[in-house]
PDB file of C-alpha atoms and ligand atoms in Angstrom:
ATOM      1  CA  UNK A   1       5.068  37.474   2.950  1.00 85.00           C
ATOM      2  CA  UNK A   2       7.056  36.453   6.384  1.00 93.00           C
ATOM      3  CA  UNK A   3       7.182  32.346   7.221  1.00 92.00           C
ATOM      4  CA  UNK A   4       4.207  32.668   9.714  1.00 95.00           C
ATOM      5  CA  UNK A   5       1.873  34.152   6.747  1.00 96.00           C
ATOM      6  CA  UNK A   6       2.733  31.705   4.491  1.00 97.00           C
ATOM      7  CA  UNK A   7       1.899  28.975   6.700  1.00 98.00           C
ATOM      8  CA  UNK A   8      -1.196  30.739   7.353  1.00 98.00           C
ATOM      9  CA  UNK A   9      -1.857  30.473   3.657  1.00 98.00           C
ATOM     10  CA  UNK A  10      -1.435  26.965   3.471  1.00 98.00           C
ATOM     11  CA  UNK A  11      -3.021  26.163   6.673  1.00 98.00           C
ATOM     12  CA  UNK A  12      -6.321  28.191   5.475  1.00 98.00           C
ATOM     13  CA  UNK A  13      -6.563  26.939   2.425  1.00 98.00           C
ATOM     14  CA  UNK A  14      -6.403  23.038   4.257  1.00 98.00           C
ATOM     15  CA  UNK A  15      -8.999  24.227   6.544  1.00 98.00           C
ATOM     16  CA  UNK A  16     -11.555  24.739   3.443  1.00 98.00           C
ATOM     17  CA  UNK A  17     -10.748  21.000   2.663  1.00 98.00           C
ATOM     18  CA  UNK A  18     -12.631  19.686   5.606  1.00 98.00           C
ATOM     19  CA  UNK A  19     -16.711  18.689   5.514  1.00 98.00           C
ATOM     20  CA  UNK A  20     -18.925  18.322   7.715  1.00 98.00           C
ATOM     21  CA  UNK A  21     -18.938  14.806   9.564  1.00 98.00           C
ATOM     22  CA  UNK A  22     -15.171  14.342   8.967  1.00 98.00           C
ATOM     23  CA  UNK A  23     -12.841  12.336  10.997  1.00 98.00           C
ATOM     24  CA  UNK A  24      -9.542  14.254  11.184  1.00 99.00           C
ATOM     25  CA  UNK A  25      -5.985  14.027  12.192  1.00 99.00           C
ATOM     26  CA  UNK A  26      -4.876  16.983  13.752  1.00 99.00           C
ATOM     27  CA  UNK A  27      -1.222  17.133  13.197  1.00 98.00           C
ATOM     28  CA  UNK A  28       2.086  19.128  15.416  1.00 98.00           C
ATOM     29  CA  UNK A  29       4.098  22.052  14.673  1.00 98.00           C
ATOM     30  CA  UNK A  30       3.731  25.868  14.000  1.00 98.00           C
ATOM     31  CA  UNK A  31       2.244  25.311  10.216  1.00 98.00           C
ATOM     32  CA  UNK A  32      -0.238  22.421  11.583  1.00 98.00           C
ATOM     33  CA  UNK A  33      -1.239  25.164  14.442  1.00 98.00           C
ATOM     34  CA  UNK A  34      -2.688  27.739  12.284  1.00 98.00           C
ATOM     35  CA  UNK A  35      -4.653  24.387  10.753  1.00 98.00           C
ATOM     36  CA  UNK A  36      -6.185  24.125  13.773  1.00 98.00           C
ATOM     37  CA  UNK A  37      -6.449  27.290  14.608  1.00 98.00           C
ATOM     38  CA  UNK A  38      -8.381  27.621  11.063  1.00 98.00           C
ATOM     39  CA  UNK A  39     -10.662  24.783  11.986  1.00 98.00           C
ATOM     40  CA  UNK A  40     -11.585  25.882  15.279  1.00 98.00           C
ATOM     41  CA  UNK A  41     -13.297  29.089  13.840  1.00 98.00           C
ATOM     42  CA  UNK A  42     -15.331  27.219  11.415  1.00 98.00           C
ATOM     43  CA  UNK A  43     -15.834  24.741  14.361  1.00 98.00           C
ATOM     44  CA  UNK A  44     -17.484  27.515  16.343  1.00 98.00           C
ATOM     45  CA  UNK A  45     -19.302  28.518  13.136  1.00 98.00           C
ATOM     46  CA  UNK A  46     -21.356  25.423  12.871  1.00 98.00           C
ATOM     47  CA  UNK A  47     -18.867  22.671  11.257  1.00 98.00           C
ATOM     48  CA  UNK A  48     -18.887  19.351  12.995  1.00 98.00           C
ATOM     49  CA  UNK A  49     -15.795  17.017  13.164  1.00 98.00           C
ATOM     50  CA  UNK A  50     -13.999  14.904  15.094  1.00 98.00           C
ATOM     51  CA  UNK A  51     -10.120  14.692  15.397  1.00 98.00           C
ATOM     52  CA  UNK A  52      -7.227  12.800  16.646  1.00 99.00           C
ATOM     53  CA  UNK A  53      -4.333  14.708  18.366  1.00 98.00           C
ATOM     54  CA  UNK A  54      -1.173  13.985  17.405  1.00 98.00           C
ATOM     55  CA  UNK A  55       0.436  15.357  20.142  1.00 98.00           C
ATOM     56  CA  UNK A  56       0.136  16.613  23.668  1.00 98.00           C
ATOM     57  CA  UNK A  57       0.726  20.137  22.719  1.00 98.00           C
ATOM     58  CA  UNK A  58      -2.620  20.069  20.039  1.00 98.00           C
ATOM     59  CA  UNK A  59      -4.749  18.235  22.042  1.00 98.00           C
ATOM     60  CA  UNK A  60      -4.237  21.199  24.600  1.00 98.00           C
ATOM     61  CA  UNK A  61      -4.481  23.489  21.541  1.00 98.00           C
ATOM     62  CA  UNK A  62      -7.227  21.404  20.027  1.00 98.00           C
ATOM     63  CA  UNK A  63      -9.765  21.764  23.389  1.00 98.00           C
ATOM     64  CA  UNK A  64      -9.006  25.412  23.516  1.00 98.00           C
ATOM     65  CA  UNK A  65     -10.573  25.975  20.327  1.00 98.00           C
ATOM     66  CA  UNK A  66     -13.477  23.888  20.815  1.00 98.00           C
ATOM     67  CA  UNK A  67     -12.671  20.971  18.509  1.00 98.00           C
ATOM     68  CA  UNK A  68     -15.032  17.991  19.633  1.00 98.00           C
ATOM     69  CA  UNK A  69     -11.592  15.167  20.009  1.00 98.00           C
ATOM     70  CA  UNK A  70     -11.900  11.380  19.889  1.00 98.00           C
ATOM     71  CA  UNK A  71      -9.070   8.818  20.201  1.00 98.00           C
ATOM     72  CA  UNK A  72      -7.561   6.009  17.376  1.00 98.00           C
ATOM     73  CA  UNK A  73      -9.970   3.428  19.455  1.00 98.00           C
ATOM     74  CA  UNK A  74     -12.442   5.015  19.364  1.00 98.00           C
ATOM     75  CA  UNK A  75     -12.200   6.244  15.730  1.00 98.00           C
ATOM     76  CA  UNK A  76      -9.479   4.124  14.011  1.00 98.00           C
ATOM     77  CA  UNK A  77     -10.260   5.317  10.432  1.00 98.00           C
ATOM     78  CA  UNK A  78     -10.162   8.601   9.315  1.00 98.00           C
ATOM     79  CA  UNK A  79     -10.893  10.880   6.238  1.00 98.00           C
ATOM     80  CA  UNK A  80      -8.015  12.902   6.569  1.00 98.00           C
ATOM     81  CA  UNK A  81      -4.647  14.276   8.248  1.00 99.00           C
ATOM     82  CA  UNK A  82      -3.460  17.940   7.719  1.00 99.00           C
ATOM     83  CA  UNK A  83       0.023  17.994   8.937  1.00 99.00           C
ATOM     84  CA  UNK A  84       3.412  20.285   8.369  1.00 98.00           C
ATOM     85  CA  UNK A  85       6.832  18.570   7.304  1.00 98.00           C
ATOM     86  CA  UNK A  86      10.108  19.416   7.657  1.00 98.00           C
ATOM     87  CA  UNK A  87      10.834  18.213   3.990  1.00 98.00           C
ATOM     88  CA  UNK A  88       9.004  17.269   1.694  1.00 98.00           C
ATOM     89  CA  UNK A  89      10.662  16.266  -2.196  1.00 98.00           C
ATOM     90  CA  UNK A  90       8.727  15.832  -5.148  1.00 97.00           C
ATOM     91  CA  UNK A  91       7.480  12.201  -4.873  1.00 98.00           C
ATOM     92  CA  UNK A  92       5.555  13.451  -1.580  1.00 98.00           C
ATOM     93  CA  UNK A  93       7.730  11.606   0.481  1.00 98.00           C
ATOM     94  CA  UNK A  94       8.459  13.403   3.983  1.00 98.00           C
ATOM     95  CA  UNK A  95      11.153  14.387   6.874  1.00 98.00           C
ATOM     96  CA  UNK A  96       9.429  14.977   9.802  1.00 98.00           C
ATOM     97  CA  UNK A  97       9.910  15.202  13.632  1.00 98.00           C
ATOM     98  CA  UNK A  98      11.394  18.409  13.839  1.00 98.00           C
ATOM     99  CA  UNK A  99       8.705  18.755  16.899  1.00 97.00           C
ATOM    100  CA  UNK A 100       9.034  15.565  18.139  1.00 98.00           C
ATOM    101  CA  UNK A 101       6.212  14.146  17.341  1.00 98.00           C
ATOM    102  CA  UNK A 102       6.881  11.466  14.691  1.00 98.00           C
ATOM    103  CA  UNK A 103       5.599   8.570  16.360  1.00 98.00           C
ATOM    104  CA  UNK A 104       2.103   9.569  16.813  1.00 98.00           C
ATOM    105  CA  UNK A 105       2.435  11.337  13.404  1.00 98.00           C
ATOM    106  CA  UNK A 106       2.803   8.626  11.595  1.00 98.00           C
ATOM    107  CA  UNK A 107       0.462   6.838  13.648  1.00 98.00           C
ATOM    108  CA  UNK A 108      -2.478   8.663  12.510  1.00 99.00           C
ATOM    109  CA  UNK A 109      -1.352   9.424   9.014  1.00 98.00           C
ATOM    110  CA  UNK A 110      -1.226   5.564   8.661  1.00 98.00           C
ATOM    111  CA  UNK A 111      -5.083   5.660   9.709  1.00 98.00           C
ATOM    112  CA  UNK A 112      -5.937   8.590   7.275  1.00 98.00           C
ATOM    113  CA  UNK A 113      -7.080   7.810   3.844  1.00 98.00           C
ATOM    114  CA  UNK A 114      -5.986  10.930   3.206  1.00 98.00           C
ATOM    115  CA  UNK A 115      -2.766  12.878   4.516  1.00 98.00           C
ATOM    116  CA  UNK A 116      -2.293  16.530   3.444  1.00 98.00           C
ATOM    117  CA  UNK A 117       0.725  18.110   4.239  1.00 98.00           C
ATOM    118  CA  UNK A 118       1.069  22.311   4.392  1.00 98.00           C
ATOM    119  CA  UNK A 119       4.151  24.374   4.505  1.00 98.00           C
ATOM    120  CA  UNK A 120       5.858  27.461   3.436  1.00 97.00           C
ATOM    121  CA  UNK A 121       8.099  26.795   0.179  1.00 96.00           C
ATOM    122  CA  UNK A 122      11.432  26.245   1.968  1.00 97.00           C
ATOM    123  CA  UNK A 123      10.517  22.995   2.719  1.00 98.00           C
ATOM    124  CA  UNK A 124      10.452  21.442  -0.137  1.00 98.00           C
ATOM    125  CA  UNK A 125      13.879  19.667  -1.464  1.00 98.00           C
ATOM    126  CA  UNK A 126      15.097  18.056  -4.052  1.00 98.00           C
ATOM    127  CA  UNK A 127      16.340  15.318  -2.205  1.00 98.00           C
ATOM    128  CA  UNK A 128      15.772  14.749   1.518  1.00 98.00           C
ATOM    129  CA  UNK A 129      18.165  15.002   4.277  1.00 98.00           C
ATOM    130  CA  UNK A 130      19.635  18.035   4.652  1.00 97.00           C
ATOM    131  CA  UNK A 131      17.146  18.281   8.170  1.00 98.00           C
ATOM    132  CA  UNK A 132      18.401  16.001  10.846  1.00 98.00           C
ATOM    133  CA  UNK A 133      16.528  12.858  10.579  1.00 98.00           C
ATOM    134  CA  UNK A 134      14.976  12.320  13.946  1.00 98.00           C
ATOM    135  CA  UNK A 135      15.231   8.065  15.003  1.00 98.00           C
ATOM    136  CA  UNK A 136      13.230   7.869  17.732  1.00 98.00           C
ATOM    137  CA  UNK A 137      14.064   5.245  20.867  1.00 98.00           C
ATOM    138  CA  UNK A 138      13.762   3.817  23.611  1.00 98.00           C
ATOM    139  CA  UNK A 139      15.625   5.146  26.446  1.00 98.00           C
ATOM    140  CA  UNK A 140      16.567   1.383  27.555  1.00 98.00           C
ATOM    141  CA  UNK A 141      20.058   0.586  26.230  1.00 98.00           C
ATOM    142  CA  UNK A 142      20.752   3.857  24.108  1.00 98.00           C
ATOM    143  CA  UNK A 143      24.334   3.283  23.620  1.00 98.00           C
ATOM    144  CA  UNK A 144      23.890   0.053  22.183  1.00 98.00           C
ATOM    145  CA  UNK A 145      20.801   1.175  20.088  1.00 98.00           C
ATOM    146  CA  UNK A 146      22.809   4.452  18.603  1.00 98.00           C
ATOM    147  CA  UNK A 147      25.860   1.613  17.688  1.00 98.00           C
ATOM    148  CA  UNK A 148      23.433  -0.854  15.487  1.00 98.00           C
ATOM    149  CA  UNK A 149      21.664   2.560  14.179  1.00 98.00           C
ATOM    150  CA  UNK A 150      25.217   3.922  13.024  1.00 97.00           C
ATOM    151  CA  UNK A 151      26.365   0.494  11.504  1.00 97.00           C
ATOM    152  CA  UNK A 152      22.892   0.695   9.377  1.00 96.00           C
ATOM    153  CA  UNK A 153      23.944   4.011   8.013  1.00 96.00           C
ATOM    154  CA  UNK A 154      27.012   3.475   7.562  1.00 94.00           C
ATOM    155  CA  UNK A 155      25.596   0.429   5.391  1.00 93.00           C
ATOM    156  CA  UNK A 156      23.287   2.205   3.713  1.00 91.00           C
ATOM    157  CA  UNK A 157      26.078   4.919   2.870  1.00 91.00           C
ATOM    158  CA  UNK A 158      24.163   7.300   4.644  1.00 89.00           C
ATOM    159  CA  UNK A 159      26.906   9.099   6.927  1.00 87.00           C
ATOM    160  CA  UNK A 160      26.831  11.324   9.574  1.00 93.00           C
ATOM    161  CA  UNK A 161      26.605  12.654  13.279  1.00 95.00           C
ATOM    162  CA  UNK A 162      23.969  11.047  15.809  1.00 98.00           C
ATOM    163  CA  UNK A 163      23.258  13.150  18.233  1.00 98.00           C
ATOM    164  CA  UNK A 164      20.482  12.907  21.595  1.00 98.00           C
ATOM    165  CA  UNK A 165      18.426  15.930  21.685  1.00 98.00           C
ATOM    166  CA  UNK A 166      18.525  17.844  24.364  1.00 98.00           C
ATOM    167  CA  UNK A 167      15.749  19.725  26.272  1.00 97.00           C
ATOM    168  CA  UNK A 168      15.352  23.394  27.598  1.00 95.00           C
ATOM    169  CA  UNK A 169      16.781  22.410  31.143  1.00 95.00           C
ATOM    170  CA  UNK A 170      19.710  20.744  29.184  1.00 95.00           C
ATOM    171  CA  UNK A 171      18.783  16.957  29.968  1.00 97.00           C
ATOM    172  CA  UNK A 172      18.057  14.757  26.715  1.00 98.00           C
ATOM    173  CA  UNK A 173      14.243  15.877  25.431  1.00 98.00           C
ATOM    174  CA  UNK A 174      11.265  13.008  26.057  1.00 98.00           C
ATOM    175  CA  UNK A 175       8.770  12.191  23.680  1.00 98.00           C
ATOM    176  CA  UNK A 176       5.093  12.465  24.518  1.00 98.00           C
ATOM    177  CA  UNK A 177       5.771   8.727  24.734  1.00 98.00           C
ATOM    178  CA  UNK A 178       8.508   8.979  26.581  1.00 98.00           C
ATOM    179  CA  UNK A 179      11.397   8.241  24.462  1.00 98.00           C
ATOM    180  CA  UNK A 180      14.470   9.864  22.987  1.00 98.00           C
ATOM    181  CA  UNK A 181      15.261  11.159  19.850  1.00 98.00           C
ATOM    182  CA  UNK A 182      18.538  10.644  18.207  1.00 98.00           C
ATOM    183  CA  UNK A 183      18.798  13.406  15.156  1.00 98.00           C
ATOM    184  CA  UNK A 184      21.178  11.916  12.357  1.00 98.00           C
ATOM    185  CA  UNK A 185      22.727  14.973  10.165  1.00 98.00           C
ATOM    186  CA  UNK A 186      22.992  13.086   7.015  1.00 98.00           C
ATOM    187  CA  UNK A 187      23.046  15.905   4.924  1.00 97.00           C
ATOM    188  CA  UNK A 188      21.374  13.525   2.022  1.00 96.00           C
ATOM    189  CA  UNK A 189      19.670  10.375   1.734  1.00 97.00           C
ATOM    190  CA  UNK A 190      20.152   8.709  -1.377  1.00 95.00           C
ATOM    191  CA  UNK A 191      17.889   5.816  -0.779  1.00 96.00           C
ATOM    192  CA  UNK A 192      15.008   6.679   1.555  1.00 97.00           C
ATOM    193  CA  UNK A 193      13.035   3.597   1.499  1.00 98.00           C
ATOM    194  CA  UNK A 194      16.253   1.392   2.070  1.00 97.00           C
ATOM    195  CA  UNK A 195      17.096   3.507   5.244  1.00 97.00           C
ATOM    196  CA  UNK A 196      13.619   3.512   6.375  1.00 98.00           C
ATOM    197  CA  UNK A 197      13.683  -0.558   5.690  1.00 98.00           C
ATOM    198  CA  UNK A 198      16.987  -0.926   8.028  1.00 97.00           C
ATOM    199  CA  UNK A 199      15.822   1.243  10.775  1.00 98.00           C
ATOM    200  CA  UNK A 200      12.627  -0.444  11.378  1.00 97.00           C
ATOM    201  CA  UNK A 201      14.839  -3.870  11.914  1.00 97.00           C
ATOM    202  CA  UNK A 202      16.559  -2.308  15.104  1.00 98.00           C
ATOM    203  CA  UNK A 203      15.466  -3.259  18.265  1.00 98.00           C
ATOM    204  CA  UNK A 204      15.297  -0.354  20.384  1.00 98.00           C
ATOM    205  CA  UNK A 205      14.298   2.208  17.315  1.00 98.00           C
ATOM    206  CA  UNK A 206      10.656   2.619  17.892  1.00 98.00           C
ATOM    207  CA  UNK A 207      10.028   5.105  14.847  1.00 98.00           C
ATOM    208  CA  UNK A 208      11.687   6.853  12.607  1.00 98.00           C
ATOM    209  CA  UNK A 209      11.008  10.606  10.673  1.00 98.00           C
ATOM    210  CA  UNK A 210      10.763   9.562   7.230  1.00 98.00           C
ATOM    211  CA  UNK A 211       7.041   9.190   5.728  1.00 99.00           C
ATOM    212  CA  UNK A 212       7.224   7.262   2.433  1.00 98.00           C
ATOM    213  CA  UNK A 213       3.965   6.349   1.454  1.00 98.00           C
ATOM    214  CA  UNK A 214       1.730   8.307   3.252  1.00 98.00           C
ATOM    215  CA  UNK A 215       1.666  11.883   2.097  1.00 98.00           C
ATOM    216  CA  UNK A 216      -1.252  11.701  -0.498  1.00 98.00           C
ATOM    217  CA  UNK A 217      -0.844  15.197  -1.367  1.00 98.00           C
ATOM    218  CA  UNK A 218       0.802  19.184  -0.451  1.00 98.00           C
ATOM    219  CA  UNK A 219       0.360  22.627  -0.424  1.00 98.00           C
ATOM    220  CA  UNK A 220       2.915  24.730  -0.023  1.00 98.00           C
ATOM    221  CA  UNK A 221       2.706  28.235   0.264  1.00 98.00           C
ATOM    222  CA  UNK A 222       4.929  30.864  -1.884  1.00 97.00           C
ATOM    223  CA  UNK A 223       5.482  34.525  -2.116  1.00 96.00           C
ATOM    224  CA  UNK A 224       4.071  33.742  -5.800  1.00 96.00           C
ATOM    225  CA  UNK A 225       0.846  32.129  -4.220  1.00 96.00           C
ATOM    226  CA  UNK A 226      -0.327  28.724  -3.408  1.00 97.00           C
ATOM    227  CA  UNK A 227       1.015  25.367  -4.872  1.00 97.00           C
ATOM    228  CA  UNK A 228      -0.689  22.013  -4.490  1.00 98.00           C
ATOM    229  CA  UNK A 229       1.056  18.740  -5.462  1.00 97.00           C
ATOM    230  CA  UNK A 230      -0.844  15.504  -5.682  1.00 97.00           C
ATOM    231  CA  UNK A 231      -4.517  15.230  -4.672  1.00 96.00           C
ATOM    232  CA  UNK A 232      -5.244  18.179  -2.635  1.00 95.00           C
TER     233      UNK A 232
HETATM  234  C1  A5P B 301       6.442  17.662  14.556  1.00 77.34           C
HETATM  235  O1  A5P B 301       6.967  16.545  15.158  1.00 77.34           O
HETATM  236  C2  A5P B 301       6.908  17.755  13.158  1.00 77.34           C
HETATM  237  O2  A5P B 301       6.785  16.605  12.400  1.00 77.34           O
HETATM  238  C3  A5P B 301       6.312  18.931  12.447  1.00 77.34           C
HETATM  239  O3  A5P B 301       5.203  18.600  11.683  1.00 77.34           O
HETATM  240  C4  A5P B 301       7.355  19.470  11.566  1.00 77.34           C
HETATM  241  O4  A5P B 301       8.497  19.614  12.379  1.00 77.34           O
HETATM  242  C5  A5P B 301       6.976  20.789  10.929  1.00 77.34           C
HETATM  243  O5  A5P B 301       6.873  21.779  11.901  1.00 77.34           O
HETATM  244  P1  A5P B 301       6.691  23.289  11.527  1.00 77.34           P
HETATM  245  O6  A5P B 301       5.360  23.410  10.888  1.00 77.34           O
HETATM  246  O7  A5P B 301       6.746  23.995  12.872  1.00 77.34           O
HETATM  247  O8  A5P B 301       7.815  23.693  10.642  1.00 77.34           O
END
């Protein structure tokens, strides 16, 4: 089977996870598309939810296939958040970001009593950190905010390039929250929940791509058929 399939597979089989009268977090990314993709047929066959974007991009996704939306005041619990990764290792801990989307990621995973992340096999590691690790910031004071993110790194012997991402038209690329995103190529991280520790003491770093915590369980899809890890 090709990537998109697989995702397919595991996006499917997260759709037949979801009951009627759900709250839901609708999560970003090509895998978390064909979620919602999945839900908005059985949406238009009679299921009724609610769910929470998690980015510009599904919301406009989201209303095209008819999925009744609601906001985190509105709705500030919810039953459960189908999202894609890109890593995931064996404790369920996460890299994501890859889209851009982090902050409002983990946002809504953090109001989830349930987060279930889908992919295609590649993405799970044995350790993280071969994927950048996108730091989100504010655009106020980069320089100085890349400098005291670089000296926690270096401190937490995690090593490696920080660079801005850049958009299509070449400038740096803005957040749906309008923010940078600084992608550290680590290549491993030894010590996730240290890193993720130092990173939330630096003023400037709003959120950062590593979920600990908050993945409650995974399926990942393989040429050899589905595999679930944790509570699916
Ligand atoms: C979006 O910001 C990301 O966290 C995505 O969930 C992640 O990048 C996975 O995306 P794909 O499903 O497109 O690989």
């Amino acid at each position: 089977m090709n990537a998109e399939s697989l995702k397919r597979a595991a996006a499917e089989r997260a759709a037949a996870l979801v009951a009627n009268g759900m709250r839901l977090g609708l999560g970003t990314g090509s895998t978390a598309a064909h979620f919602v993709a999945a839900l908005g047929e059985r949406v238009r066959g009679g299921l009724n939810v609610v769910g929470v974007p998690t980015s510009e991009a599904t919301r406009g996704q989201a209303e095209r296939e008819g999925i009744r939306l609601t906001t985190l005041d509105e709705t500030p619990e919810l039953d459960l958040t189908v999202d894609g990764a890109d890593e995931i290792d064996g404790s369920l801990r996460l890299i994501k970001g890859g889209g851009g989307a982090l902050l409002r990621e983990k946002i809504v995973a953090a109001a989830s009593r349930r987060m279930v992340v889908i992919a295609d096999g590649s993405k799970r590691v044995e350790r993280l950190g071969r994927f950048p690790l996108p730091i989100e910031v504010v655009p106020f004071g980069l320089e100085a905010t890349r400098r005291a993110i670089a000296r926690a790194l270096d401190r937490n012997g995690s090593r490696g390039d920080l660079r801005l991402r850049s958009a299509a038209n070449g400038g740096p690329f803005a957040t749906d929250g309008g923010h940078f995103i600084l992608d550290a190529h680590l290549g491993r991280i030894d010590a996730p929940e240290a890193l993720a520790a130092a990173l939330a003491t630096i003023p400037g770093v709003v959120e950062h791509g590593l979920f600990l915590g908050l993945a409650t369980g995974a399926i990942l899809a393989t040429d050899d058929g589905l595999i679930e890890v944790g509570a699916v």
